[in-house]
XYZ file of C-alpha atoms in Angstrom:
369
model
C 11.690 -19.465 22.120
C 12.742 -18.667 19.223
C 12.153 -19.172 20.060
C 10.108 -15.469 21.266
C 10.067 -15.952 17.859
C 10.950 -19.291 18.828
C 11.720 -19.454 21.882
C 10.210 -16.455 20.785
C 8.516 -18.361 18.503
C 11.115 -18.690 15.672
C 13.907 -20.529 15.227
C 12.594 -19.960 14.348
C 12.728 -25.359 13.038
C 14.259 -24.715 9.622
C 16.155 -28.664 9.286
C 13.015 -29.597 7.075
C 13.872 -33.596 6.077
C 17.239 -32.911 5.341
C 20.511 -34.185 7.256
C 20.186 -32.404 10.439
C 23.496 -31.393 10.993
C 24.047 -29.789 7.192
C 24.503 -32.443 4.973
C 22.340 -30.470 2.881
C 23.807 -27.369 3.550
C 23.064 -24.551 6.292
C 20.676 -22.790 3.684
C 18.220 -25.833 3.504
C 17.491 -24.754 7.356
C 15.578 -21.664 5.794
C 12.336 -23.553 4.733
C 10.533 -22.827 7.805
C 10.260 -22.455 11.628
C 13.686 -22.638 13.455
C 14.037 -25.384 15.065
C 15.476 -23.004 17.252
C 14.788 -22.024 19.191
C 16.289 -24.338 21.654
C 18.892 -26.375 19.621
C 16.272 -28.779 18.079
C 17.945 -29.761 14.905
C 18.562 -33.337 15.198
C 19.806 -36.737 13.216
C 18.119 -39.252 15.236
C 15.185 -40.001 17.016
C 15.987 -40.241 20.925
C 14.681 -43.205 23.006
C 12.790 -42.742 25.482
C 9.278 -42.483 26.630
C 8.397 -39.317 24.744
C 9.085 -40.960 21.616
C 6.023 -42.710 19.447
C 6.977 -46.538 19.568
C 7.317 -48.454 16.504
C 6.080 -47.029 13.042
C 3.458 -44.409 13.750
C 0.479 -44.131 11.577
C -0.669 -41.403 8.843
C -2.932 -40.282 11.648
C -0.296 -40.041 14.409
C 1.981 -37.906 12.038
C -0.883 -35.730 11.234
C -1.662 -34.675 14.664
C 2.245 -34.213 15.014
C 2.181 -31.583 12.129
C -1.135 -29.762 13.189
C 0.015 -29.837 17.015
C 3.393 -27.972 15.714
C 1.638 -25.614 13.837
C -0.797 -24.912 16.967
C 2.074 -24.533 19.325
C 4.406 -22.470 17.228
C 1.522 -20.012 16.280
C 0.179 -20.185 20.124
C 3.946 -19.255 21.432
C 4.035 -16.687 19.136
C 0.844 -14.636 20.499
C 1.712 -15.333 24.023
C 4.763 -13.603 23.591
C 3.315 -10.982 21.687
C 0.652 -10.450 24.454
C 3.226 -10.339 27.067
C 4.976 -7.488 25.327
C 2.675 -5.414 23.649
C -0.757 -6.288 25.731
C 0.694 -6.229 28.964
C 3.675 -3.906 28.287
C 5.950 -5.860 29.912
C 9.189 -3.929 29.747
C 11.661 -6.797 30.263
C 12.012 -8.826 26.921
C 14.991 -10.583 28.490
C 13.428 -12.154 31.831
C 10.788 -13.798 29.702
C 13.636 -15.418 27.648
C 15.014 -16.079 31.355
C 11.779 -17.911 32.590
C 11.525 -19.746 29.225
C 15.316 -21.173 29.857
C 14.532 -21.839 33.570
C 11.269 -23.919 32.680
C 13.030 -25.603 30.028
C 15.982 -26.695 32.251
C 13.852 -27.902 34.836
C 11.542 -30.016 32.352
C 14.651 -31.671 30.769
C 15.847 -32.442 34.354
C 12.971 -33.958 35.514
C 12.429 -35.915 32.364
C 15.977 -36.969 32.337
C 15.604 -38.157 35.683
C 12.359 -40.051 35.295
C 14.059 -41.886 32.038
C 11.962 -40.206 29.429
C 14.142 -38.535 27.315
C 17.944 -39.319 26.808
C 20.438 -36.611 25.444
C 22.363 -38.903 23.234
C 21.082 -41.293 20.757
C 24.510 -43.459 20.186
C 27.142 -43.352 22.933
C 29.936 -44.371 20.299
C 28.973 -40.933 18.477
C 29.902 -39.177 22.026
C 33.744 -38.137 22.035
C 35.524 -39.552 25.020
C 34.448 -38.045 28.645
C 31.919 -36.007 27.066
C 28.949 -37.947 28.618
C 28.585 -38.852 32.519
C 28.096 -42.946 32.162
C 25.884 -43.045 35.319
C 23.389 -40.094 35.138
C 23.676 -39.489 31.436
C 24.254 -35.941 31.383
C 26.908 -34.032 29.696
C 30.056 -33.150 31.361
C 31.678 -29.928 31.471
C 34.203 -31.112 28.775
C 31.176 -31.403 26.527
C 29.801 -28.117 27.490
C 33.498 -26.710 26.805
C 32.933 -28.189 23.053
C 29.480 -26.728 22.264
C 30.103 -23.300 24.061
C 30.351 -21.409 20.962
C 26.830 -22.753 20.097
C 25.308 -22.036 23.264
C 26.706 -18.737 22.763
C 25.412 -18.057 19.462
C 22.265 -19.623 20.879
C 21.765 -16.944 23.552
C 22.319 -13.983 21.507
C 19.513 -15.470 18.915
C 16.980 -15.989 21.664
C 17.488 -12.463 22.923
C 17.134 -11.074 19.889
C 14.332 -13.216 18.876
C 12.057 -12.162 21.537
C 13.464 -8.196 21.740
C 11.975 -8.251 17.872
C 8.484 -9.304 18.589
C 7.609 -6.248 20.091
C 8.771 -3.592 17.763
C 6.720 -4.901 14.935
C 3.516 -6.145 14.027
C 2.788 -9.721 13.355
C 2.169 -9.673 9.685
C 5.368 -7.977 8.929
C 7.275 -9.466 11.728
C 6.520 -13.159 9.751
C 7.647 -11.006 6.276
C 10.755 -10.045 7.384
C 11.996 -12.966 9.277
C 11.625 -14.681 5.970
C 14.549 -12.691 4.448
C 16.697 -14.744 7.098
C 17.408 -17.188 4.074
C 19.336 -14.232 2.638
C 21.780 -13.595 5.474
C 22.355 -17.210 5.313
C 22.812 -17.105 1.766
C 25.052 -14.332 2.348
C 27.189 -16.151 5.071
C 27.394 -19.051 2.865
C 29.268 -17.085 -0.084
C 31.637 -15.053 2.316
C 32.731 -17.824 4.691
C 32.293 -20.964 2.932
C 32.286 -19.919 -0.729
C 29.053 -21.681 -1.636
C 26.800 -20.231 -3.716
C 23.322 -21.174 -5.034
C 21.499 -21.655 -8.013
C 20.138 -18.819 -9.717
C 16.483 -20.067 -9.066
C 17.150 -20.274 -5.653
C 18.715 -16.629 -5.464
C 15.434 -15.650 -7.168
C 13.206 -16.798 -4.856
C 15.196 -15.426 -1.859
C 15.256 -12.196 -3.943
C 11.243 -12.418 -3.855
C 11.396 -12.542 -0.207
C 13.530 -9.606 -0.005
C 11.756 -7.456 -2.803
C 8.224 -8.411 -0.357
C 9.834 -7.108 2.797
C 11.078 -3.823 1.141
C 7.883 -3.261 -0.648
C 5.813 -4.129 2.474
C 8.177 -1.687 4.774
C 7.821 1.056 2.324
C 3.848 1.462 3.372
C 3.967 -0.088 6.653
C 2.112 2.435 8.732
C 3.414 1.142 12.041
C 7.166 1.321 10.841
C 9.635 1.563 13.339
C 13.402 1.609 12.734
C 14.322 0.100 16.177
C 11.783 -2.741 15.555
C 13.186 -3.414 12.005
C 16.709 -3.342 13.150
C 16.022 -5.690 15.943
C 14.252 -7.949 13.075
C 16.914 -8.085 10.943
C 19.314 -8.285 13.835
C 17.733 -11.475 14.612
C 17.681 -12.438 11.096
C 21.603 -12.570 11.496
C 21.550 -13.952 14.590
C 19.887 -16.828 13.234
C 22.378 -17.351 10.172
C 25.062 -17.390 12.749
C 23.512 -19.962 14.872
C 22.737 -21.904 12.009
C 25.866 -21.974 10.797
C 27.668 -22.857 14.142
C 24.936 -25.885 14.255
C 26.447 -26.879 11.185
C 29.839 -26.589 12.581
C 29.812 -27.801 16.262
C 26.428 -29.749 16.350
C 27.361 -32.636 14.165
C 30.548 -33.126 16.087
C 28.806 -33.199 19.543
C 27.153 -36.399 19.364
C 24.020 -34.896 21.121
C 20.634 -35.296 20.033
C 17.982 -32.720 20.234
C 17.096 -32.836 23.901
C 20.935 -32.815 24.891
C 21.630 -29.535 22.871
C 18.687 -28.106 24.340
C 20.126 -29.101 27.898
C 23.744 -27.613 27.145
C 22.656 -24.354 25.512
C 19.901 -23.850 28.561
C 22.354 -24.712 31.141
C 25.351 -22.247 29.372
C 22.945 -19.649 29.100
C 20.974 -19.451 31.904
C 23.771 -18.032 34.395
C 24.772 -15.622 31.745
C 21.481 -14.501 31.307
C 20.629 -14.131 34.898
C 23.697 -12.175 35.387
C 23.112 -9.844 32.471
C 19.077 -8.798 33.986
C 20.959 -8.263 37.262
C 23.515 -6.025 35.848
C 21.022 -4.157 33.761
C 18.532 -4.199 36.530
C 15.696 -5.520 34.619
C 15.222 -8.294 37.542
C 15.354 -5.772 40.286
C 12.795 -3.545 38.416
C 10.202 -6.417 38.472
C 8.335 -4.925 41.574
C 7.715 -1.868 39.661
C 5.900 -3.479 36.996
C 1.931 -3.104 37.673
C 0.850 -6.260 36.219
C 3.230 -8.518 38.115
C 0.671 -10.144 40.402
C -2.143 -9.843 38.030
C -3.641 -13.673 37.519
C -4.044 -13.053 33.586
C -0.475 -12.018 32.987
C 0.762 -14.520 35.247
C -1.272 -17.321 33.130
C 0.161 -15.670 29.813
C 3.944 -16.080 30.978
C 3.481 -19.239 32.302
C 2.092 -20.410 28.875
C 4.723 -18.816 26.877
C 7.287 -20.667 29.041
C 5.421 -24.438 28.855
C 4.951 -23.584 25.067
C 8.335 -22.690 24.496
C 9.662 -26.070 25.666
C 6.563 -27.998 24.033
C 7.399 -26.388 20.610
C 10.846 -27.327 20.520
C 9.713 -31.005 21.283
C 7.201 -30.626 18.768
C 9.727 -29.396 16.070
C 11.947 -32.085 16.847
C 9.120 -34.897 16.320
C 7.605 -33.027 13.281
C 11.274 -33.332 11.477
C 11.478 -36.936 12.675
C 8.491 -38.404 11.665
C 7.076 -36.254 8.659
C 8.455 -35.460 5.264
C 9.813 -32.490 3.834
C 7.143 -31.746 1.879
C 4.549 -32.009 4.830
C 7.332 -29.717 6.952
C 7.373 -27.305 4.340
C 3.446 -26.755 3.852
C 3.019 -26.333 7.866
C 5.371 -23.671 7.889
C 3.654 -21.882 4.961
C 0.430 -22.675 6.455
C 1.497 -21.165 9.778
C 2.789 -17.983 8.035
C -1.074 -17.934 6.707
C -2.580 -18.157 9.879
C -0.151 -15.693 11.681
C -0.652 -12.862 9.064
C -4.526 -13.346 8.907
C -5.114 -13.133 12.605
C -2.259 -10.594 13.345
C -4.000 -8.001 11.245
C -7.017 -7.967 13.906
C -5.193 -8.987 17.093
C -3.132 -6.564 19.397
C -5.017 -3.334 18.335
C -5.187 -4.494 14.767
C -2.884 -3.676 11.680
C -4.421 -0.615 9.485
C -4.854 -2.280 5.975
C -2.774 -0.640 2.806
C -3.025 -2.289 -0.339
C 0.902 -1.680 -0.962
C 2.021 -3.216 1.991
C -0.272 -6.223 1.735
C 0.956 -6.735 -2.057
C 4.797 -6.712 -0.193
C 3.325 -9.480 2.128
C 2.257 -11.322 -0.532
C 5.306 -11.085 -2.676
C 7.353 -12.553 0.478
C 4.879 -15.380 0.931
C 4.920 -16.171 -2.693
C 9.156 -16.103 -2.587
C 8.867 -18.613 0.528
C 6.755 -20.822 -1.248
C 8.852 -20.678 -4.475
C 11.697 -21.116 -2.428
C 10.629 -24.342 -0.591
C 9.365 -25.638 -4.100
C 12.696 -25.179 -5.144
C 14.207 -26.927 -2.492
C 11.933 -29.772 -2.271
C 12.201 -30.770 -6.175
C 16.170 -30.695 -6.285
């Protein structure tokens, strides 16, 4: 959902050609879009009908990369359309719908034998996978509970953060997630990054600060949500590094566990807050256009997570990094002319350019190391 920013459009898939469970460190996951959104970090390709058989050609790999970029941009815009253009008041309900859609599709695909939730049964802890059905057991759900909890917080904040800021500023501010992750690595694990990496991350933070100084649509609440989402993303990636590599689950298995554990909690929360009950008061609820936007958001959230997984499995780190930065360029350029447009301000645009330059520098440093 991330994306919503991955869900939501983000998670943002930050594993870019490295060991997906953290061998290169959590910070390497910040090069691009979060595989986040639904737990898409993985080490191996799951066997099944959804995988391309044999060794894929360059054309196929290129199409996968283009699909990833198109889906990432489309999901962000559909989420933004539902929350801003249609002024849908309940962001958590969209997240709930995306989770439900993902669970239904994963269940159907698993029953049809199109996907598996593990790549190597030998890597699975004892009694964590049902031998007959291939679904995770309650023991597995208990093992990955902290990861699923971090994922749900990340998903909720991702969707909420899309509403409060323009798309160009959203993209710029989200890049500062690397700073949050770098700080978490230093204080929690005592890991420090080389000076060249710190400078690149510092340039991203400087760009966000400069852009924010002259953001004509500045919102304290909107910025707070984005930075809270950045912190939640860093925590989620840290949980992936700690719990993901010991679970033995692949991308689809993590998506299933995250969805199954988050769905009851999120349903309860939306009931307690009255969001579900208040749906009948929303004027566009039965509008076919709004329903199409919501349905597209749900399908795109699932499709993006699979595209992120496939892209990280088939393409090089360089290809994926280029995809992430090209996607950001598209979001920034189109974002200036959609959803009411964004008033152009030279200093604000300079900050956005600085943030983009920092992102490119960071990606280059990580790729040549």
